[in-house]
Amino acid sequence: MSTYQMVSHEQIKLAPGFWYDRRELARKVSLMAVYHRFRDTGRFDAWDFTWKEGDPNRPHIFWDSDIAKWIESAAYLLEEEENEEVELIIDDLVDKLEKHQWEDGYFNCYFGHLAPEERFQHYTDHELYCLGHLLEAAIAYKRATGKDKMLRLLIRYVDLVDRVFRVEHSAAFDTPGHEEIELALFKLYEETHEERFLTLMRYFINTRGCSEKDRTYDIFENNPAYAQAHLPVREQRTAEGHAVRATYLYCAMADLARQDKDEALLEACDALLDNIAHKRMYVTGGIGSSHIGEAFTVDYDLQNRSAYAETCAAIGLALFARRMSLNIPKRLYADVAELALYNGMLAGVSLDGKSYFYENPLEAHPELFHLNERYPRLKEHMPILQRKEVFDCSCCPPNLLRTIASIADFALSEDEREVYVHHYMPCEAQTRFGTLTMETGYPYDGKIALTVGFDSEVTIGLRIPGWATAYTLQVNGQPYKATLRNGYALITHSWSAGDTITLDLPMEVRLLRAHPALQEDCGRVAVMRGPIVFCAEGVDNGAHLKDIAIRPSMPFTYAWNEALNVPMLRTTATRSVWPEKTRIYTSDPVKRIGASLTLIPYFAWANRGESEMLVWLLERE
């Protein structure tokens, strides 16, 4: 098995371009916007441990994780630009953590203050999940600023968890009800090289699905699959249960498979990702189709209007796929991460960086949404039509923030002989061999230029995305015929500083058709260009989007929407002319006429007020 390591975002300096612009928006707008909404709703005040009955904003069991993800986001942004105000906020929080931490290391703003007698008694109540996010935040803050107080405090908590869960088995359950601490423990092991953290991670992973104690809990209608506890992890082959829980578990499984060279664990991870990618994932990279349990259901059950497709689940999928690329550089893994990042995740934040979607449907009808509001007894689940600045359960905003702030983690990996470029973004990366500079207009332009800054014989692998029907490759201006392995073009060369590689991925508009088991999408197409999924909005195309039909023979034109600052596609489609407007049905022939169709990136929908939206459009000549 592999010895690949991620080239960390700490080693990569992004240059102006798609992700640089979004990270700068996170720095200048989103970070403090999320902070103010969290302060308004009591999350930061909860660490004062002063709340009492009758006060507003009762602390919640998962609020620690919201604060933790905000700290982690801030830490990543502090790496490149100091911000005294933000550091003071975090240092004050760390002082509060120290003040209210129990003598044995325990800390939780809900149980530690409101229900101390109930600690480690509730499988589903997020204590270990919160600790996991706090650990990730503490590691990031230490690496950004050199301040290790938060990490030292939390290691005391980890040692308590190790004693209570792994040694004494004195908690009321054996494994985390919401996975997260497992992947955080691996990060802690990588940061400290202390074996005890890896031992605890292994214990939690190996015990999941094997614990009789965990099965005594009524987990979501007594369904252990909700928390991925239905089978031992090495026997799991289909993605089940709560989608975020699942992907966070799979992240940790992939980490441990690489660390321990565990073939059985890697085989399970590969099967799980394959099941998601080919049978349980929306064309946008969204996962978890049902609002009931925020969960996977069965193969090909991917409804559009009621799609849950939580933003955090798309992030979890991208993180899982990224870790799989460190086990085996395989095109499918990076393709899945790319799809989720540019579409399923990015739709979760407004273009101004201030508001968010929790759910990400592929179809929206304002009149049906408001009918739901007027007649609650008839109500069916329907995602909201406009993003909000904060939610009661507001896990997605800081999760998006931390992912965008550390987006360069997805770009490259390396071992002692090879460097793999998984995701294309303008940057200068410091590999173990020296610098590798990338210039590109990706994802809107498929031309990628790399400049080598070292003298060494190294294999450089470039992902050829699954959507690319062709590609051209040059080394130092001359055509190069690369070996293709697992979807990567491998260039083995004795490099000299200043050598160049040019990859050209033609970005043609593609019409995707769905498996016949996706009954809602039969006879319809989704439109993609490069890694970007496009959609139609009523604001551009009028009402009744489901009546508009794309003509496969008609070309698309590519243009720029100045108002949204995103690309758009235009083509000539058809739509029906209803013979009598007062009739609901007719036996008369229905005439179809030519109509202009304008599409925008799916991630940009709902930025111009309420409107119909549709991803899957009719296909008809």
Coordinates of C-alpha atoms in Angstrom, one line a residue:
M1 CA 0.0 0.0 0.0
S2 CA 0.9 3.6 -0.5
T3 CA 3.1 6.0 1.5
Y4 CA 1.6 9.1 -0.1
Q5 CA 1.3 12.2 2.0
M6 CA -0.8 15.3 1.4
V7 CA 1.0 18.4 0.4
S8 CA -0.6 20.6 3.1
H9 CA -2.2 23.9 2.4
E10 CA 0.5 25.3 4.7
Q11 CA 3.0 24.4 1.9
I12 CA 0.9 26.0 -0.9
K13 CA 0.4 29.6 -1.6
L14 CA -2.7 30.2 -3.7
A15 CA -2.6 32.7 -6.5
P16 CA -5.6 34.8 -7.7
G17 CA -8.2 32.5 -9.2
F18 CA -11.4 30.6 -8.4
W19 CA -10.5 29.3 -4.9
Y20 CA -8.2 32.2 -4.0
D21 CA -11.1 34.6 -4.5
R22 CA -13.4 32.5 -2.3
R23 CA -10.9 32.1 0.4
E24 CA -10.4 35.9 0.4
L25 CA -14.2 36.3 0.7
A26 CA -14.1 33.9 3.6
R27 CA -11.3 36.1 5.2
K28 CA -12.9 39.5 4.6
V29 CA -16.6 38.6 5.0
S30 CA -17.6 35.1 6.1
L31 CA -15.4 34.6 9.1
M32 CA -16.8 37.6 11.1
A33 CA -20.3 37.2 9.6
V34 CA -20.5 33.7 11.1
Y35 CA -18.9 34.9 14.3
H36 CA -21.6 37.6 14.8
R37 CA -24.4 35.3 14.1
F38 CA -23.0 32.7 16.5
R39 CA -22.6 35.5 19.2
D40 CA -26.1 36.7 18.5
T41 CA -27.5 33.2 19.1
G42 CA -25.6 32.6 22.4
R43 CA -23.0 30.1 21.2
F44 CA -20.0 32.1 22.4
D45 CA -21.7 33.1 25.6
A46 CA -22.4 29.5 26.4
W47 CA -18.7 29.1 27.3
D48 CA -19.2 31.5 30.2
F49 CA -21.3 28.8 31.9
T50 CA -23.7 31.4 33.2
W51 CA -26.9 30.4 31.4
K52 CA -29.9 29.7 33.7
E53 CA -33.5 28.7 33.2
G54 CA -35.5 31.6 31.8
D55 CA -32.5 33.1 29.8
P56 CA -32.7 33.1 26.0
N57 CA -30.5 30.9 23.9
R58 CA -30.3 27.7 26.0
P59 CA -27.0 25.9 25.2
H60 CA -27.2 23.0 22.9
I61 CA -25.4 19.6 22.9
F62 CA -23.5 20.4 19.7
W63 CA -22.6 24.1 20.2
D64 CA -19.0 23.3 21.1
S65 CA -18.5 21.9 17.6
D66 CA -19.9 25.2 16.0
I67 CA -17.3 27.2 18.0
A68 CA -14.6 24.7 17.2
K69 CA -15.1 24.9 13.5
W70 CA -15.1 28.7 13.6
I71 CA -11.7 28.6 15.5
E72 CA -10.3 26.1 13.0
S73 CA -11.4 28.3 10.1
A74 CA -9.9 31.4 11.7
A75 CA -6.6 29.5 12.3
Y76 CA -6.3 28.6 8.6
L77 CA -6.8 32.2 7.6
L78 CA -4.4 33.4 10.3
E79 CA -1.6 31.4 8.7
E80 CA -1.2 34.0 5.9
E81 CA -2.5 37.1 7.5
E82 CA -2.4 38.2 11.2
N83 CA -5.6 39.4 12.8
E84 CA -5.2 40.6 16.3
E85 CA -9.0 40.9 16.9
V86 CA -9.6 37.2 15.9
E87 CA -6.6 36.0 18.0
L88 CA -8.0 37.8 21.0
I89 CA -11.4 36.2 20.6
I90 CA -9.8 32.7 20.4
D91 CA -7.4 33.3 23.3
D92 CA -10.4 34.4 25.4
L93 CA -12.3 31.2 24.5
V94 CA -9.2 29.1 25.4
D95 CA -9.1 30.9 28.8
K96 CA -12.8 30.0 29.3
L97 CA -12.1 26.4 28.3
E98 CA -9.3 26.3 31.0
K99 CA -11.6 27.9 33.6
H100 CA -14.5 25.5 33.1
Q101 CA -12.6 22.3 32.4
W102 CA -13.2 19.6 35.0
E103 CA -10.3 18.4 37.1
D104 CA -10.2 15.1 35.2
G105 CA -10.1 16.9 31.8
Y106 CA -13.8 16.9 30.8
F107 CA -15.2 19.9 29.0
N108 CA -18.6 20.4 27.4
C109 CA -20.7 23.6 27.5
Y110 CA -23.9 21.7 27.7
F111 CA -23.2 18.7 30.0
G112 CA -20.5 20.4 31.9
H113 CA -22.9 23.2 32.9
L114 CA -26.5 21.9 32.6
A115 CA -26.4 18.2 33.1
P116 CA -23.1 17.1 34.7
E117 CA -24.5 13.9 36.1
E118 CA -25.3 12.8 32.5
R119 CA -21.9 12.9 31.0
F120 CA -21.1 9.9 28.8
Q121 CA -24.6 8.6 29.3
H122 CA -26.1 9.4 25.9
Y123 CA -24.9 7.7 22.8
T124 CA -26.4 10.2 20.4
D125 CA -25.6 13.4 22.3
H126 CA -22.4 14.5 20.5
E127 CA -19.9 14.8 23.4
L128 CA -17.1 12.9 21.5
Y129 CA -18.1 14.6 18.2
C130 CA -17.6 18.0 19.9
L131 CA -14.3 16.9 21.3
G132 CA -13.2 15.8 17.8
H133 CA -13.9 19.2 16.3
L134 CA -12.2 21.0 19.3
L135 CA -9.1 18.9 18.7
E136 CA -9.0 19.8 15.0
A137 CA -9.3 23.5 16.0
A138 CA -6.6 23.3 18.6
I139 CA -4.2 21.6 16.2
A140 CA -4.9 24.2 13.5
Y141 CA -4.5 27.1 16.0
K142 CA -1.2 25.8 17.3
R143 CA 0.1 25.4 13.8
A144 CA -1.0 28.9 12.8
T145 CA 0.2 30.8 15.8
G146 CA 2.5 28.5 17.8
K147 CA 0.0 28.7 20.8
D148 CA -0.5 25.3 22.2
K149 CA -2.5 26.0 25.3
M150 CA -5.8 24.8 23.8
L151 CA -4.2 21.6 22.5
R152 CA -2.6 20.8 25.9
L153 CA -6.0 21.3 27.6
L154 CA -7.8 19.0 25.2
I155 CA -5.2 16.3 25.4
R156 CA -6.2 16.0 29.0
Y157 CA -9.7 15.4 27.8
V158 CA -8.5 12.8 25.3
D159 CA -6.7 11.0 28.0
L160 CA -9.9 10.9 30.1
V161 CA -11.8 9.5 27.1
D162 CA -9.2 6.8 26.6
R163 CA -9.5 5.8 30.2
V164 CA -13.3 5.8 30.4
F165 CA -14.0 4.2 27.0
R166 CA -11.0 2.0 26.1
V167 CA -9.6 1.0 29.5
E168 CA -12.5 1.0 32.0
H169 CA -15.5 0.7 29.6
S170 CA -17.3 2.7 32.2
A171 CA -19.3 4.9 29.8
A172 CA -22.9 4.0 28.9
F173 CA -21.8 3.3 25.3
D174 CA -18.6 2.1 23.5
T175 CA -18.3 4.2 20.3
P176 CA -19.2 7.8 19.4
G177 CA -22.8 8.2 18.3
H178 CA -21.7 10.8 15.8
E179 CA -18.3 10.0 14.3
E180 CA -15.6 12.7 14.1
I181 CA -13.3 12.2 17.0
E182 CA -11.7 9.2 15.1
L183 CA -10.3 11.4 12.3
A184 CA -9.3 14.1 14.8
L185 CA -7.4 11.5 16.8
F186 CA -5.5 10.6 13.6
K187 CA -4.6 14.3 13.1
L188 CA -3.5 14.4 16.8
Y189 CA -1.3 11.4 16.2
E190 CA 0.3 13.0 13.2
E191 CA 0.9 16.2 15.1
T192 CA 2.4 14.6 18.2
H193 CA 3.6 11.1 17.0
E194 CA 2.2 9.7 20.3
E195 CA 1.0 6.2 19.8
R196 CA -1.8 6.3 22.4
F197 CA -3.9 8.6 20.2
L198 CA -3.7 6.1 17.3
T199 CA -4.6 3.3 19.8
L200 CA -7.8 5.0 20.8
M201 CA -8.7 5.7 17.2
R202 CA -8.2 2.0 16.3
Y203 CA -10.4 1.1 19.3
F204 CA -13.3 3.2 18.2
I205 CA -13.1 2.1 14.6
N206 CA -12.7 -1.6 15.4
T207 CA -15.4 -1.6 18.0
R208 CA -18.1 0.0 15.8
G209 CA -20.7 -2.5 14.8
C210 CA -19.4 -5.0 17.4
S211 CA -20.7 -3.4 20.6
E212 CA -23.7 -4.9 22.4
K213 CA -23.8 -1.9 24.7
D214 CA -24.3 0.5 21.7
R215 CA -27.1 -1.7 20.5
T216 CA -29.1 -1.1 23.7
Y217 CA -29.9 2.4 22.4
D218 CA -32.9 3.2 20.3
I219 CA -30.9 4.9 17.6
F220 CA -33.4 6.4 15.2
E221 CA -36.2 3.9 15.2
N222 CA -33.9 1.2 16.5
N223 CA -31.8 1.2 13.3
P224 CA -28.1 0.8 14.1
A225 CA -27.3 1.6 10.5
Y226 CA -28.2 5.2 11.3
A227 CA -24.9 5.4 13.1
Q228 CA -23.1 2.9 10.9
A229 CA -23.2 0.4 13.7
H230 CA -25.0 -2.4 11.8
L231 CA -21.9 -4.2 10.8
P232 CA -18.2 -4.2 11.7
V233 CA -16.6 -1.6 9.6
R234 CA -14.5 -4.0 7.4
E235 CA -17.8 -5.8 6.4
Q236 CA -19.6 -2.6 5.3
R237 CA -20.1 -2.3 1.6
T238 CA -23.0 0.1 1.1
A239 CA -23.3 3.7 2.5
E240 CA -25.9 3.7 5.2
G241 CA -27.5 6.0 7.7
H242 CA -26.8 9.6 8.5
A243 CA -24.7 10.9 5.6
V244 CA -22.4 13.1 7.6
R245 CA -21.8 10.5 10.3
A246 CA -21.0 8.0 7.6
T247 CA -18.5 10.1 5.6
Y248 CA -16.7 11.2 8.8
L249 CA -16.3 7.5 9.7
Y250 CA -15.1 6.6 6.2
C251 CA -12.5 9.4 6.5
A252 CA -11.1 7.8 9.6
M253 CA -11.2 4.4 8.1
A254 CA -9.3 5.6 5.0
D255 CA -6.7 7.3 7.3
L256 CA -6.2 4.1 9.4
A257 CA -6.1 1.9 6.3
R258 CA -3.1 4.0 5.0
Q259 CA -1.4 4.1 8.4
D260 CA -1.7 0.4 9.1
K261 CA -1.6 -0.8 5.5
D262 CA -4.9 -2.6 6.3
E263 CA -6.0 -4.1 3.0
A264 CA -9.4 -5.2 4.4
L265 CA -10.2 -1.7 5.7
L266 CA -9.1 -0.2 2.3
E267 CA -11.3 -2.7 0.4
A268 CA -14.3 -1.6 2.5
C269 CA -13.5 2.1 1.9
D270 CA -13.2 1.5 -1.8
A271 CA -16.5 -0.4 -2.0
L272 CA -18.3 2.3 0.1
L273 CA -17.0 5.1 -2.2
D274 CA -18.0 3.1 -5.3
N275 CA -21.5 2.6 -3.9
I276 CA -21.9 6.3 -3.2
A277 CA -20.5 7.4 -6.6
H278 CA -22.4 5.0 -8.8
K279 CA -25.7 4.5 -6.9
R280 CA -26.3 7.0 -4.1
M281 CA -24.9 10.4 -5.2
Y282 CA -26.7 13.3 -6.9
V283 CA -25.2 14.6 -10.1
T284 CA -24.2 17.6 -8.0
G285 CA -22.1 15.5 -5.7
G286 CA -24.7 15.8 -3.0
I287 CA -25.4 12.8 -0.8
G288 CA -28.0 11.8 1.8
S289 CA -31.3 12.0 -0.1
S290 CA -33.8 11.8 2.8
H291 CA -34.6 14.4 5.4
I292 CA -35.6 11.6 7.7
G293 CA -32.4 10.9 9.5
E294 CA -30.5 13.2 7.0
A295 CA -29.6 9.9 5.5
F296 CA -28.8 7.6 2.6
T297 CA -31.8 5.4 1.7
V298 CA -31.4 2.8 -1.1
D299 CA -29.7 2.7 -4.4
Y300 CA -31.0 5.2 -7.0
D301 CA -33.4 6.9 -4.6
L302 CA -32.4 10.5 -5.5
Q303 CA -35.5 12.7 -5.5
N304 CA -34.9 16.2 -6.8
R305 CA -37.4 18.6 -5.2
S306 CA -37.1 17.0 -1.7
A307 CA -33.4 16.3 -1.9
Y308 CA -31.7 16.8 1.5
A309 CA -28.1 16.7 0.2
E310 CA -26.8 18.5 3.3
T311 CA -23.9 20.8 2.7
C312 CA -21.9 19.1 5.4
A313 CA -22.4 15.7 3.7
A314 CA -20.9 17.0 0.5
I315 CA -17.9 18.3 2.5
G316 CA -17.6 14.9 4.2
L317 CA -17.7 13.1 0.9
A318 CA -14.9 15.4 -0.5
L319 CA -12.8 14.8 2.6
F320 CA -13.3 11.0 2.3
A321 CA -12.4 11.0 -1.4
R322 CA -9.3 13.1 -0.7
R323 CA -8.1 10.6 1.8
M324 CA -8.7 7.7 -0.6
S325 CA -6.4 9.5 -3.1
L326 CA -3.7 9.3 -0.5
N327 CA -4.1 5.5 -0.5
I328 CA -4.3 5.1 -4.2
P329 CA -4.1 8.0 -6.7
K330 CA -7.3 7.0 -8.6
R331 CA -9.2 9.3 -10.9
L332 CA -12.6 8.3 -9.5
Y333 CA -11.6 9.6 -6.0
A334 CA -10.5 13.0 -7.2
D335 CA -13.4 13.3 -9.6
V336 CA -15.9 12.7 -6.7
A337 CA -14.2 15.2 -4.5
E338 CA -14.2 17.8 -7.4
L339 CA -17.9 17.3 -8.1
A340 CA -18.8 17.7 -4.4
L341 CA -16.6 20.7 -3.9
Y342 CA -17.7 22.8 -6.9
N343 CA -21.4 21.9 -6.7
G344 CA -22.8 20.1 -3.7
M345 CA -20.7 22.1 -1.2
L346 CA -20.4 25.5 -2.9
A347 CA -24.1 25.8 -3.5
G348 CA -24.3 26.0 0.3
V349 CA -23.0 29.5 0.5
S350 CA -24.3 32.7 -1.2
L351 CA -22.1 34.6 -3.6
D352 CA -21.6 37.4 -1.1
G353 CA -20.4 34.9 1.6
K354 CA -23.0 35.9 4.2
S355 CA -25.8 33.3 4.0
Y356 CA -26.1 29.5 3.7
F357 CA -28.1 26.5 2.6
Y358 CA -28.3 23.5 4.9
E359 CA -30.1 21.4 2.2
N360 CA -29.4 21.5 -1.5
P361 CA -32.3 20.4 -3.7
L362 CA -32.0 20.0 -7.5
E363 CA -35.4 21.5 -8.2
A364 CA -37.3 24.4 -6.6
H365 CA -40.9 25.7 -7.0
P366 CA -41.8 28.8 -4.9
E367 CA -45.5 28.3 -5.2
L368 CA -45.3 24.8 -3.8
F369 CA -43.0 25.8 -1.0
H370 CA -45.4 28.6 0.1
L371 CA -48.4 26.2 -0.2
N372 CA -46.6 24.1 2.3
E373 CA -46.4 27.1 4.6
R374 CA -50.1 27.9 4.3
Y375 CA -51.4 24.4 4.8
P376 CA -49.3 22.7 7.4
R377 CA -51.5 19.6 7.5
L378 CA -50.7 18.9 3.9
K379 CA -47.0 19.6 4.5
E380 CA -44.3 17.6 2.7
H381 CA -40.7 18.1 3.3
M382 CA -39.4 20.9 1.0
P383 CA -36.0 22.6 1.4
I384 CA -36.0 26.4 1.8
L385 CA -35.6 28.7 -1.3
Q386 CA -33.3 31.3 0.1
R387 CA -30.1 30.9 2.1
K388 CA -30.1 32.0 5.8
E389 CA -27.3 33.6 7.9
V390 CA -27.7 31.1 10.8
F391 CA -29.7 28.0 11.7
D392 CA -30.7 26.4 14.9
C393 CA -28.5 23.6 13.8
S394 CA -25.8 25.7 12.1
C395 CA -23.1 23.1 11.4
C396 CA -22.8 23.9 7.7
P397 CA -21.6 27.6 7.8
P398 CA -18.4 27.0 9.8
N399 CA -17.8 23.7 8.0
L400 CA -17.9 25.5 4.6
L401 CA -15.7 28.2 6.0
R402 CA -13.0 25.8 7.3
T403 CA -13.0 23.8 4.0
I404 CA -12.6 26.9 1.8
A405 CA -9.9 28.3 4.1
S406 CA -7.9 25.0 3.7
I407 CA -9.0 24.2 0.1
A408 CA -5.4 23.8 -1.1
D409 CA -5.2 20.5 0.9
F410 CA -7.0 19.0 -2.0
A411 CA -4.4 19.9 -4.6
L412 CA -1.4 17.6 -4.4
S413 CA 0.1 14.5 -2.8
E414 CA 3.6 13.0 -2.9
D415 CA 5.9 10.2 -1.9
E416 CA 9.6 9.8 -2.2
R417 CA 9.5 9.4 -6.0
E418 CA 6.2 10.9 -7.3
V419 CA 4.1 14.1 -7.1
Y420 CA 0.4 13.8 -8.0
V421 CA -1.7 16.8 -9.0
H422 CA -5.3 16.0 -8.1
H423 CA -7.0 19.3 -8.3
Y424 CA -6.1 22.3 -10.5
M425 CA -5.8 25.7 -8.9
P426 CA -3.3 28.6 -9.4
C427 CA -0.7 28.2 -6.7
E428 CA 3.0 27.7 -5.8
A429 CA 3.5 24.4 -3.9
Q430 CA 6.5 23.5 -1.9
T431 CA 6.9 19.8 -2.4
R432 CA 9.7 17.7 -0.9
F433 CA 11.6 18.1 -4.2
G434 CA 11.1 21.8 -4.5
T435 CA 8.6 24.2 -5.9
L436 CA 5.9 23.4 -8.4
T437 CA 4.0 26.4 -9.8
M438 CA 0.5 26.0 -11.4
E439 CA -1.2 28.6 -13.5
T440 CA -4.7 28.1 -14.7
G441 CA -8.2 29.5 -15.2
Y442 CA -9.7 26.3 -13.9
P443 CA -12.6 25.4 -13.5
Y444 CA -13.8 27.7 -16.3
D445 CA -10.7 27.1 -18.5
G446 CA -9.0 23.7 -19.0
K447 CA -5.5 25.0 -19.8
I448 CA -3.1 24.2 -17.0
A449 CA 0.6 25.3 -17.1
L450 CA 3.1 23.9 -14.5
T451 CA 6.6 25.2 -13.9
V452 CA 9.1 22.9 -12.2
G453 CA 11.4 24.6 -9.7
F454 CA 13.8 21.7 -8.9
D455 CA 16.5 19.5 -10.4
S456 CA 15.5 15.9 -9.9
E457 CA 14.2 12.8 -11.6
V458 CA 10.6 12.7 -10.4
T459 CA 7.3 11.3 -11.8
I460 CA 4.6 13.9 -11.9
G461 CA 1.1 12.6 -12.2
L462 CA -1.7 14.8 -13.6
R463 CA -5.3 13.8 -13.2
I464 CA -7.2 13.5 -16.5
P465 CA -10.8 14.1 -15.2
G466 CA -13.4 11.6 -16.2
W467 CA -15.4 14.4 -17.9
A468 CA -12.5 15.1 -20.3
T469 CA -13.1 13.4 -23.6
A470 CA -9.6 14.2 -24.8
Y471 CA -6.5 16.0 -23.7
T472 CA -3.1 17.3 -25.0
L473 CA 0.1 17.3 -23.0
Q474 CA 3.4 19.0 -23.6
V475 CA 6.7 19.0 -21.8
N476 CA 8.9 22.0 -22.5
G477 CA 6.8 22.9 -25.5
Q478 CA 7.0 19.4 -27.1
P479 CA 4.1 16.9 -27.3
Y480 CA 4.5 14.2 -24.7
K481 CA 2.9 10.8 -24.7
A482 CA 2.3 9.9 -21.1
T483 CA 1.6 6.6 -19.4
L484 CA -2.0 6.6 -18.2
R485 CA -2.5 4.9 -14.8
N486 CA -5.8 5.0 -12.9
G487 CA -6.7 8.1 -14.8
Y488 CA -3.5 10.0 -14.2
A489 CA -1.0 10.9 -16.9
L490 CA 2.4 10.0 -15.6
I491 CA 5.4 12.1 -16.7
T492 CA 8.7 10.6 -15.6
H493 CA 11.5 13.0 -16.5
S494 CA 14.9 14.3 -15.2
W495 CA 13.7 17.8 -14.4
S496 CA 15.6 21.0 -14.4
A497 CA 14.4 24.2 -12.7
G498 CA 12.3 26.1 -15.3
D499 CA 11.0 23.1 -17.1
T500 CA 7.3 23.4 -18.1
I501 CA 4.4 21.1 -18.4
T502 CA 1.2 22.2 -20.3
L503 CA -2.0 20.2 -20.0
D504 CA -5.1 21.2 -22.1
L505 CA -8.4 19.8 -21.1
P506 CA -11.0 20.9 -23.7
M507 CA -14.1 22.1 -21.9
E508 CA -17.0 21.0 -24.0
V509 CA -20.7 21.2 -22.8
R510 CA -21.9 17.7 -21.9
L511 CA -25.4 16.4 -21.5
L512 CA -25.6 13.8 -18.8
R513 CA -28.4 11.2 -18.7
A514 CA -29.5 9.2 -15.7
H515 CA -29.8 5.5 -15.1
P516 CA -33.4 4.4 -15.8
A517 CA -33.8 3.6 -12.1
L518 CA -33.7 7.3 -11.4
Q519 CA -37.3 7.6 -12.5
E520 CA -37.6 11.4 -12.0
D521 CA -34.8 11.9 -14.4
C522 CA -35.9 9.7 -17.3
G523 CA -36.0 11.6 -20.5
R524 CA -34.1 14.5 -19.0
V525 CA -30.5 15.7 -19.1
A526 CA -28.2 17.6 -16.7
V527 CA -25.8 20.1 -18.3
M528 CA -22.1 20.2 -17.3
R529 CA -19.1 22.0 -18.5
G530 CA -15.9 20.9 -17.0
P531 CA -16.6 20.1 -13.3
I532 CA -19.5 22.6 -13.1
V533 CA -23.1 21.5 -13.1
F534 CA -25.5 24.1 -14.6
C535 CA -29.1 24.8 -13.8
A536 CA -32.0 26.9 -15.1
E537 CA -33.7 29.6 -13.0
G538 CA -37.0 31.2 -13.6
V539 CA -35.5 34.7 -13.3
D540 CA -33.8 34.0 -16.7
N541 CA -36.3 31.6 -18.4
G542 CA -39.8 32.4 -17.1
A543 CA -42.2 29.9 -15.5
H544 CA -42.7 26.2 -16.0
L545 CA -39.0 25.1 -16.3
K546 CA -40.0 21.5 -16.5
D547 CA -41.6 22.2 -19.9
I548 CA -38.5 23.5 -21.5
A549 CA -36.7 20.9 -23.6
I550 CA -33.0 21.0 -24.6
R551 CA -32.3 20.0 -28.2
P552 CA -29.2 17.9 -28.3
S553 CA -28.3 19.0 -31.8
M554 CA -28.2 22.7 -30.9
P555 CA -24.9 24.2 -29.8
F556 CA -24.4 26.1 -26.5
T557 CA -22.7 29.5 -26.3
Y558 CA -20.5 30.4 -23.3
A559 CA -20.8 33.9 -21.9
W560 CA -20.3 35.8 -18.7
N561 CA -23.0 36.9 -16.4
E562 CA -21.7 40.3 -15.1
A563 CA -24.4 40.6 -12.4
L564 CA -23.5 37.3 -10.7
N565 CA -19.8 37.2 -11.9
V566 CA -20.2 33.7 -13.1
P567 CA -20.3 32.0 -16.5
M568 CA -23.6 31.2 -18.2
L569 CA -24.6 28.9 -21.1
R570 CA -27.1 29.7 -23.7
T571 CA -28.9 27.6 -26.3
T572 CA -32.1 27.4 -28.3
A573 CA -34.5 25.0 -26.7
T574 CA -38.3 24.5 -27.1
R575 CA -41.3 25.0 -24.9
S576 CA -45.0 24.3 -25.4
V577 CA -47.8 26.7 -26.3
W578 CA -50.8 25.7 -24.4
P579 CA -53.9 25.9 -26.7
E580 CA -56.4 27.1 -24.1
K581 CA -55.0 28.7 -20.9
T582 CA -58.2 27.9 -18.9
R583 CA -57.9 24.2 -19.4
I584 CA -55.9 21.8 -17.2
Y585 CA -56.0 19.0 -19.8
T586 CA -56.5 18.9 -23.6
S587 CA -56.7 16.4 -26.4
D588 CA -55.6 19.0 -28.9
P589 CA -52.1 18.8 -30.3
V590 CA -49.7 20.9 -28.3
K591 CA -47.4 23.1 -30.4
R592 CA -43.8 23.6 -29.4
I593 CA -41.8 26.7 -30.3
G594 CA -38.2 27.7 -30.1
A595 CA -37.2 29.4 -26.9
S596 CA -33.9 30.8 -25.5
L597 CA -32.5 28.9 -22.6
T598 CA -30.0 30.4 -20.2
L599 CA -28.2 28.3 -17.6
I600 CA -26.0 29.4 -14.7
P601 CA -23.7 27.3 -12.4
Y602 CA -25.8 25.3 -9.8
F603 CA -23.7 26.9 -7.0
A604 CA -25.0 30.3 -8.0
W605 CA -28.7 29.7 -7.9
A606 CA -30.9 31.6 -5.4
N607 CA -28.8 34.7 -5.4
R608 CA -31.4 36.9 -7.1
G609 CA -34.5 36.3 -5.0
E610 CA -37.0 33.5 -5.1
S611 CA -37.3 31.7 -8.4
E612 CA -38.0 28.3 -9.9
M613 CA -34.8 26.2 -10.3
L614 CA -34.2 23.0 -12.2
V615 CA -31.1 20.9 -12.9
W616 CA -32.7 18.0 -14.9
L617 CA -34.2 19.4 -18.1
L618 CA -36.3 17.7 -20.8
E619 CA -34.4 16.4 -23.8
R620 CA -36.3 16.6 -27.1
E621 CA -35.5 17.5 -30.7

